[in-house]
mmCIF file of C-alpha atoms and ligand atoms in Angstrom:
data_model
loop_
_atom_site.group_PDB
_atom_site.id
_atom_site.type_symbol
_atom_site.label_atom_id
_atom_site.label_comp_id
_atom_site.label_asym_id
_atom_site.label_seq_id
_atom_site.Cartn_x
_atom_site.Cartn_y
_atom_site.Cartn_z
ATOM 1 C CA MET W 2 68.409 -69.589 -13.030
ATOM 2 C CA LEU W 3 65.964 -67.509 -15.032
ATOM 3 C CA VAL W 4 64.117 -68.645 -18.146
ATOM 4 C CA LEU W 5 63.203 -65.599 -20.207
ATOM 5 C CA ALA W 6 61.216 -66.060 -23.396
ATOM 6 C CA GLN W 7 61.335 -63.429 -26.142
ATOM 7 C CA ILE W 8 59.027 -62.696 -29.025
ATOM 8 C CA SER W 9 59.292 -59.777 -31.403
ATOM 9 C CA ASP W 10 57.695 -58.077 -34.358
ATOM 10 C CA LEU W 11 54.148 -59.358 -34.061
ATOM 11 C CA HIS W 12 52.941 -56.557 -36.381
ATOM 12 C CA LEU W 13 49.336 -57.113 -35.245
ATOM 13 C CA ASP W 14 47.207 -55.495 -37.943
ATOM 14 C CA GLY W 15 43.706 -56.825 -37.333
ATOM 15 C CA THR W 16 44.084 -59.551 -39.965
ATOM 16 C CA ALA W 17 43.394 -63.195 -39.169
ATOM 17 C CA ARG W 18 46.929 -64.094 -40.268
ATOM 18 C CA GLY W 19 48.598 -61.703 -37.816
ATOM 19 C CA THR W 20 46.399 -62.791 -34.931
ATOM 20 C CA GLU W 21 46.805 -66.508 -35.661
ATOM 21 C CA ARG W 22 50.615 -66.348 -35.714
ATOM 22 C CA ALA W 23 50.812 -64.361 -32.480
ATOM 23 C CA GLU W 24 48.233 -66.629 -30.805
ATOM 24 C CA ARG W 25 50.149 -69.694 -31.988
ATOM 25 C CA VAL W 26 53.350 -68.594 -30.234
ATOM 26 C CA MET W 27 51.545 -67.280 -27.159
ATOM 27 C CA GLY W 28 49.500 -70.495 -26.868
ATOM 28 C CA HIS W 29 52.729 -72.484 -26.881
ATOM 29 C CA LEU W 30 54.352 -70.251 -24.237
ATOM 30 C CA ARG W 31 51.226 -70.164 -22.044
ATOM 31 C CA GLY W 32 51.357 -73.969 -22.063
ATOM 32 C CA LEU W 33 54.743 -73.767 -20.323
ATOM 33 C CA GLY W 34 53.075 -71.869 -17.489
ATOM 34 C CA THR W 35 55.253 -70.396 -14.769
ATOM 35 C CA ARG W 36 58.294 -72.390 -15.894
ATOM 36 C CA VAL W 37 58.803 -69.215 -17.943
ATOM 37 C CA ASP W 38 59.913 -66.450 -15.557
ATOM 38 C CA ALA W 39 59.039 -63.600 -17.928
ATOM 39 C CA LEU W 40 58.351 -62.845 -21.592
ATOM 40 C CA LEU W 41 60.132 -59.987 -23.364
ATOM 41 C CA VAL W 42 58.343 -58.459 -26.363
ATOM 42 C CA THR W 43 60.846 -56.343 -28.278
ATOM 43 C CA GLY W 44 58.678 -54.019 -30.330
ATOM 44 C CA ASP W 45 56.683 -53.745 -33.543
ATOM 45 C CA ILE W 46 53.815 -55.135 -31.504
ATOM 46 C CA ALA W 47 51.317 -53.291 -33.721
ATOM 47 C CA ASP W 48 51.694 -52.781 -37.458
ATOM 48 C CA HIS W 49 50.076 -49.332 -37.767
ATOM 49 C CA GLY W 50 50.114 -48.238 -34.110
ATOM 50 C CA THR W 51 46.340 -47.870 -33.718
ATOM 51 C CA GLU W 52 44.489 -48.213 -30.427
ATOM 52 C CA ALA W 53 42.526 -51.183 -31.822
ATOM 53 C CA GLU W 54 45.808 -53.001 -32.545
ATOM 54 C CA TYR W 55 46.962 -52.467 -28.939
ATOM 55 C CA GLU W 56 43.613 -53.630 -27.589
ATOM 56 C CA GLU W 57 44.194 -56.818 -29.545
ATOM 57 C CA ALA W 58 47.800 -56.977 -28.282
ATOM 58 C CA ALA W 59 46.592 -56.736 -24.672
ATOM 59 C CA ARG W 60 44.336 -59.751 -25.313
ATOM 60 C CA VAL W 61 46.949 -61.775 -27.204
ATOM 61 C CA LEU W 62 49.755 -61.088 -24.704
ATOM 62 C CA ASP W 63 47.770 -62.165 -21.637
ATOM 63 C CA ALA W 64 49.887 -64.851 -19.888
ATOM 64 C CA PRO W 65 50.532 -66.547 -16.537
ATOM 65 C CA PHE W 66 54.034 -64.970 -16.412
ATOM 66 C CA PRO W 67 55.031 -61.281 -16.503
ATOM 67 C CA VAL W 68 55.007 -59.799 -20.018
ATOM 68 C CA LEU W 69 57.535 -56.955 -20.461
ATOM 69 C CA HIS W 70 57.506 -54.933 -23.636
ATOM 70 C CA CYS W 71 58.928 -51.939 -25.468
ATOM 71 C CA PRO W 72 57.913 -50.105 -28.657
ATOM 72 C CA GLY W 73 59.400 -50.482 -32.147
ATOM 73 C CA ASN W 74 59.318 -48.271 -35.218
ATOM 74 C CA HIS W 75 55.821 -49.477 -36.169
ATOM 75 C CA ASP W 76 54.459 -48.647 -32.710
ATOM 76 C CA SER W 77 52.908 -45.369 -31.666
ATOM 77 C CA ARG W 78 53.567 -44.143 -28.125
ATOM 78 C CA GLY W 79 50.168 -42.530 -27.442
ATOM 79 C CA PRO W 80 47.923 -45.504 -28.344
ATOM 80 C CA TYR W 81 50.551 -47.933 -26.936
ATOM 81 C CA ARG W 82 50.388 -46.201 -23.538
ATOM 82 C CA LYS W 83 46.630 -45.926 -23.550
ATOM 83 C CA ALA W 84 45.547 -49.371 -24.757
ATOM 84 C CA LEU W 85 48.485 -51.568 -23.706
ATOM 85 C CA LEU W 86 49.733 -49.904 -20.503
ATOM 86 C CA GLY W 87 46.421 -48.383 -19.366
ATOM 87 C CA GLU W 88 48.110 -45.002 -18.911
ATOM 88 C CA PRO W 89 47.270 -41.528 -20.217
ATOM 89 C CA ALA W 90 48.492 -41.087 -23.818
ATOM 90 C CA SER W 91 51.811 -39.222 -24.042
ATOM 91 C CA ASP W 92 54.614 -38.962 -26.593
ATOM 92 C CA ASP W 93 57.429 -39.464 -24.072
ATOM 93 C CA PRO W 94 59.611 -42.547 -24.591
ATOM 94 C CA VAL W 95 58.221 -45.720 -23.008
ATOM 95 C CA ASN W 96 61.018 -46.923 -20.677
ATOM 96 C CA ARG W 97 60.393 -49.494 -17.944
ATOM 97 C CA VAL W 98 62.547 -51.430 -15.469
ATOM 98 C CA HIS W 99 61.444 -54.851 -14.217
ATOM 99 C CA ARG W 100 62.979 -56.968 -11.453
ATOM 100 C CA VAL W 101 62.778 -60.654 -12.382
ATOM 101 C CA GLY W 102 64.328 -63.008 -9.839
ATOM 102 C CA GLY W 103 67.814 -61.715 -9.106
ATOM 103 C CA ALA W 104 68.116 -59.722 -12.340
ATOM 104 C CA ALA W 105 66.868 -56.427 -13.713
ATOM 105 C CA ILE W 106 65.520 -56.016 -17.219
ATOM 106 C CA LEU W 107 65.417 -52.564 -18.771
ATOM 107 C CA MET W 108 62.896 -52.346 -21.596
ATOM 108 C CA CYS W 109 63.934 -49.203 -23.494
ATOM 109 C CA ASP W 110 62.263 -47.173 -26.222
ATOM 110 C CA SER W 111 64.507 -46.899 -29.301
ATOM 111 C CA SER W 112 61.742 -45.605 -31.566
ATOM 112 C CA ILE W 113 61.857 -42.183 -33.221
ATOM 113 C CA PRO W 114 58.253 -41.081 -33.859
ATOM 114 C CA GLY W 115 57.608 -41.061 -37.611
ATOM 115 C CA GLN W 116 60.897 -42.737 -38.563
ATOM 116 C CA ASP W 117 62.079 -46.303 -39.096
ATOM 117 C CA GLU W 118 65.640 -46.035 -37.802
ATOM 118 C CA GLY W 119 66.251 -46.179 -34.073
ATOM 119 C CA LEU W 120 67.756 -43.969 -31.384
ATOM 120 C CA LEU W 121 68.017 -44.071 -27.620
ATOM 121 C CA ASP W 122 67.368 -40.362 -27.022
ATOM 122 C CA ASP W 123 68.701 -38.081 -24.257
ATOM 123 C CA THR W 124 65.675 -38.746 -22.035
ATOM 124 C CA THR W 125 66.157 -42.503 -22.395
ATOM 125 C CA TYR W 126 69.918 -42.398 -21.698
ATOM 126 C CA ALA W 127 69.287 -40.252 -18.599
ATOM 127 C CA TRP W 128 66.662 -42.784 -17.457
ATOM 128 C CA ILE W 129 68.997 -45.749 -18.100
ATOM 129 C CA GLU W 130 71.851 -44.112 -16.134
ATOM 130 C CA ALA W 131 69.577 -43.178 -13.215
ATOM 131 C CA THR W 132 68.037 -46.662 -13.166
ATOM 132 C CA LEU W 133 71.450 -48.381 -13.221
ATOM 133 C CA ASP W 134 72.653 -46.116 -10.380
ATOM 134 C CA GLU W 135 69.607 -47.034 -8.342
ATOM 135 C CA LEU W 136 70.150 -50.762 -8.988
ATOM 136 C CA GLY W 137 73.654 -50.366 -7.573
ATOM 137 C CA GLY W 138 75.712 -52.419 -10.042
ATOM 138 C CA ASP W 139 75.705 -55.761 -8.247
ATOM 139 C CA ILE W 140 72.899 -57.586 -10.030
ATOM 140 C CA PRO W 141 72.914 -58.671 -13.687
ATOM 141 C CA VAL W 142 71.111 -56.296 -16.029
ATOM 142 C CA LEU W 143 69.657 -57.065 -19.448
ATOM 143 C CA LEU W 144 69.095 -54.156 -21.801
ATOM 144 C CA ALA W 145 66.280 -54.754 -24.300
ATOM 145 C CA PHE W 146 65.111 -52.458 -27.085
ATOM 146 C CA HIS W 147 63.916 -52.755 -30.679
ATOM 147 C CA HIS W 148 66.722 -51.698 -33.053
ATOM 148 C CA PRO W 149 70.024 -53.658 -33.248
ATOM 149 C CA PRO W 150 73.031 -51.307 -32.963
ATOM 150 C CA VAL W 151 75.046 -53.264 -35.563
ATOM 151 C CA ALA W 152 74.708 -54.311 -39.196
ATOM 152 C CA LEU W 153 73.275 -57.803 -39.675
ATOM 153 C CA HIS W 154 74.335 -58.108 -43.310
ATOM 154 C CA HIS W 155 70.984 -57.469 -44.940
ATOM 155 C CA PRO W 156 70.322 -54.074 -46.545
ATOM 156 C CA LEU W 157 66.837 -53.665 -45.011
ATOM 157 C CA PRO W 158 67.561 -53.863 -41.263
ATOM 158 C CA ASP W 159 71.019 -52.365 -41.840
ATOM 159 C CA ARG W 160 69.441 -49.212 -43.283
ATOM 160 C CA TYR W 161 67.307 -48.758 -40.155
ATOM 161 C CA GLN W 162 69.595 -49.799 -37.307
ATOM 162 C CA LEU W 163 70.176 -47.971 -34.013
ATOM 163 C CA GLN W 164 71.886 -44.602 -34.566
ATOM 164 C CA GLU W 165 74.792 -43.317 -32.433
ATOM 165 C CA PRO W 166 76.063 -46.786 -31.432
ATOM 166 C CA ASP W 167 79.202 -45.214 -29.881
ATOM 167 C CA ARG W 168 77.056 -43.672 -27.160
ATOM 168 C CA LEU W 169 75.682 -47.117 -26.291
ATOM 169 C CA ALA W 170 79.191 -48.633 -26.345
ATOM 170 C CA ALA W 171 80.349 -45.945 -23.876
ATOM 171 C CA LEU W 172 77.433 -46.794 -21.578
ATOM 172 C CA LEU W 173 78.416 -50.474 -21.672
ATOM 173 C CA ASP W 174 82.036 -49.524 -20.807
ATOM 174 C CA ARG W 175 80.821 -47.753 -17.682
ATOM 175 C CA HIS W 176 78.438 -50.541 -16.651
ATOM 176 C CA PRO W 177 79.916 -54.048 -16.571
ATOM 177 C CA GLU W 178 76.727 -55.271 -14.853
ATOM 178 C CA ILE W 179 74.989 -55.105 -18.253
ATOM 179 C CA THR W 180 75.173 -58.787 -19.193
ATOM 180 C CA ALA W 181 73.642 -58.724 -22.669
ATOM 181 C CA LEU W 182 71.591 -56.740 -25.184
ATOM 182 C CA ILE W 183 68.338 -58.142 -26.567
ATOM 183 C CA THR W 184 66.672 -56.631 -29.631
ATOM 184 C CA GLY W 185 64.171 -57.346 -32.394
ATOM 185 C CA HIS W 186 63.397 -55.432 -35.620
ATOM 186 C CA ALA W 187 65.399 -57.600 -38.040
ATOM 187 C CA HIS W 188 62.881 -60.474 -38.213
ATOM 188 C CA THR W 189 65.690 -63.025 -38.060
ATOM 189 C CA PRO W 190 67.034 -65.008 -35.101
ATOM 190 C CA ALA W 191 70.620 -63.781 -34.886
ATOM 191 C CA ALA W 192 73.485 -63.741 -32.402
ATOM 192 C CA THR W 193 76.433 -61.347 -32.460
ATOM 193 C CA THR W 194 78.323 -59.088 -30.062
ATOM 194 C CA PHE W 195 78.335 -55.390 -29.265
ATOM 195 C CA GLY W 196 80.631 -53.585 -26.839
ATOM 196 C CA GLY W 197 82.011 -56.939 -25.699
ATOM 197 C CA ARG W 198 78.559 -58.217 -24.724
ATOM 198 C CA PRO W 199 76.297 -60.755 -26.434
ATOM 199 C CA LEU W 200 73.722 -59.120 -28.701
ATOM 200 C CA LEU W 201 70.779 -61.423 -29.315
ATOM 201 C CA VAL W 202 68.197 -60.621 -31.969
ATOM 202 C CA GLY W 203 64.763 -62.224 -31.622
ATOM 203 C CA PRO W 204 63.041 -63.841 -34.613
ATOM 204 C CA GLY W 205 59.933 -62.177 -36.061
ATOM 205 C CA VAL W 206 56.484 -63.546 -35.382
ATOM 206 C CA THR W 207 55.012 -62.088 -38.583
ATOM 207 C CA TRP W 208 57.641 -63.146 -41.157
ATOM 208 C CA THR W 209 61.303 -64.172 -41.409
ATOM 209 C CA LEU W 210 63.986 -62.173 -43.201
ATOM 210 C CA ARG W 211 65.598 -63.939 -46.164
ATOM 211 C CA LEU W 212 69.293 -63.136 -46.229
ATOM 212 C CA PRO W 213 70.675 -61.830 -49.543
ATOM 213 C CA TRP W 214 72.185 -65.229 -50.379
ATOM 214 C CA GLU W 215 68.883 -67.019 -49.621
ATOM 215 C CA GLY W 216 66.796 -65.478 -52.394
ATOM 216 C CA GLU W 217 65.317 -62.322 -53.861
ATOM 217 C CA GLN W 218 62.117 -62.065 -51.797
ATOM 218 C CA ILE W 219 62.910 -60.236 -48.536
ATOM 219 C CA ALA W 220 60.050 -61.653 -46.456
ATOM 220 C CA ASP W 221 59.572 -65.387 -45.991
ATOM 221 C CA ARG W 222 55.923 -65.341 -44.951
ATOM 222 C CA ALA W 223 55.648 -69.153 -44.998
ATOM 223 C CA ALA W 224 58.297 -69.628 -42.291
ATOM 224 C CA ASP W 225 56.797 -70.554 -38.917
ATOM 225 C CA PRO W 226 56.784 -67.837 -36.241
ATOM 226 C CA GLY W 227 59.690 -68.050 -33.824
ATOM 227 C CA PHE W 228 60.722 -67.113 -30.315
ATOM 228 C CA ALA W 229 63.811 -67.315 -28.102
ATOM 229 C CA PHE W 230 64.596 -68.708 -24.676
ATOM 230 C CA HIS W 231 67.283 -66.664 -22.935
ATOM 231 C CA VAL W 232 68.542 -68.587 -19.911
ATOM 232 C CA LEU W 233 70.401 -66.506 -17.323
ATOM 233 C CA ASP W 234 72.247 -68.850 -14.955
ATOM 234 C CA ASP W 235 73.573 -68.223 -11.471
ATOM 235 C CA ALA W 236 77.076 -67.620 -12.870
ATOM 236 C CA GLY W 237 75.643 -64.685 -14.848
ATOM 237 C CA ARG W 238 75.990 -66.403 -18.234
ATOM 238 C CA LEU W 239 73.239 -65.965 -20.794
ATOM 239 C CA THR W 240 72.482 -68.904 -23.115
ATOM 240 C CA THR W 241 70.000 -68.514 -25.949
ATOM 241 C CA HIS W 242 67.905 -71.200 -27.650
ATOM 242 C CA TYR W 243 65.796 -70.350 -30.703
ATOM 243 C CA ARG W 244 62.529 -72.105 -31.524
ATOM 244 C CA THR W 245 59.792 -72.030 -34.145
ATOM 245 C CA VAL W 246 56.156 -72.999 -33.593
ATOM 246 C CA PRO W 247 54.622 -74.996 -36.443
ATOM 247 C CA ALA W 248 50.871 -74.801 -37.070
HETATM 248 FE FE1 FE2 U 315 59.268 -55.395 -37.521
HETATM 249 FE FE1 FE2 U 316 61.064 -52.685 -36.662
#
């Protein structure tokens, strides 16, 4: 059994508020120690994509368990690579595969530089296919990226969702080993399906989306930051628990 924590949308911007909320969640998760097998961070780690924001992210995300991350629409690939991954700056998509216990987690880059909607581009699809071929199809695979490929019934995230969802659905048809999709971006803990798989959306650390029937103001900045536990059991079933962390 694997216990995977997920945080999303930290939007670190150098302000005390942003740092405090991210530190609050990370302090809670660090306290769980290695009972957490890995932490997934599904994008919008920085708010403006500056190197200073990623230097702060590297400090905030330090943990006793592996921390796996991918960019969102607020991230910037060059500074992300340099300050968070310690690699030479480059504008290529940031795609990484991680083996955690008996599973593989693909952290994929759905950002389009300079735009808010998402896309898994040709380079990323080629990387996903090659990585899945190499893994061989007999271990469970989680696919994580920033932009949900479906509407979540709020005009803001729905305007900027993942483009070309049919291409992703076709990939899922060819690869039954993909157990679930994990995304962020919508700043609301949500659960739905896509291509016959669970699609789990992580809550936002920075603020929580108010749904249209919950009020006029889009961002609930008073809501406590949240995270998810995704539990992958030995039968290959993924169960998700959502949490908030009060001050
Ligand atoms: Fe965000
Ligand atoms: Fe986003």
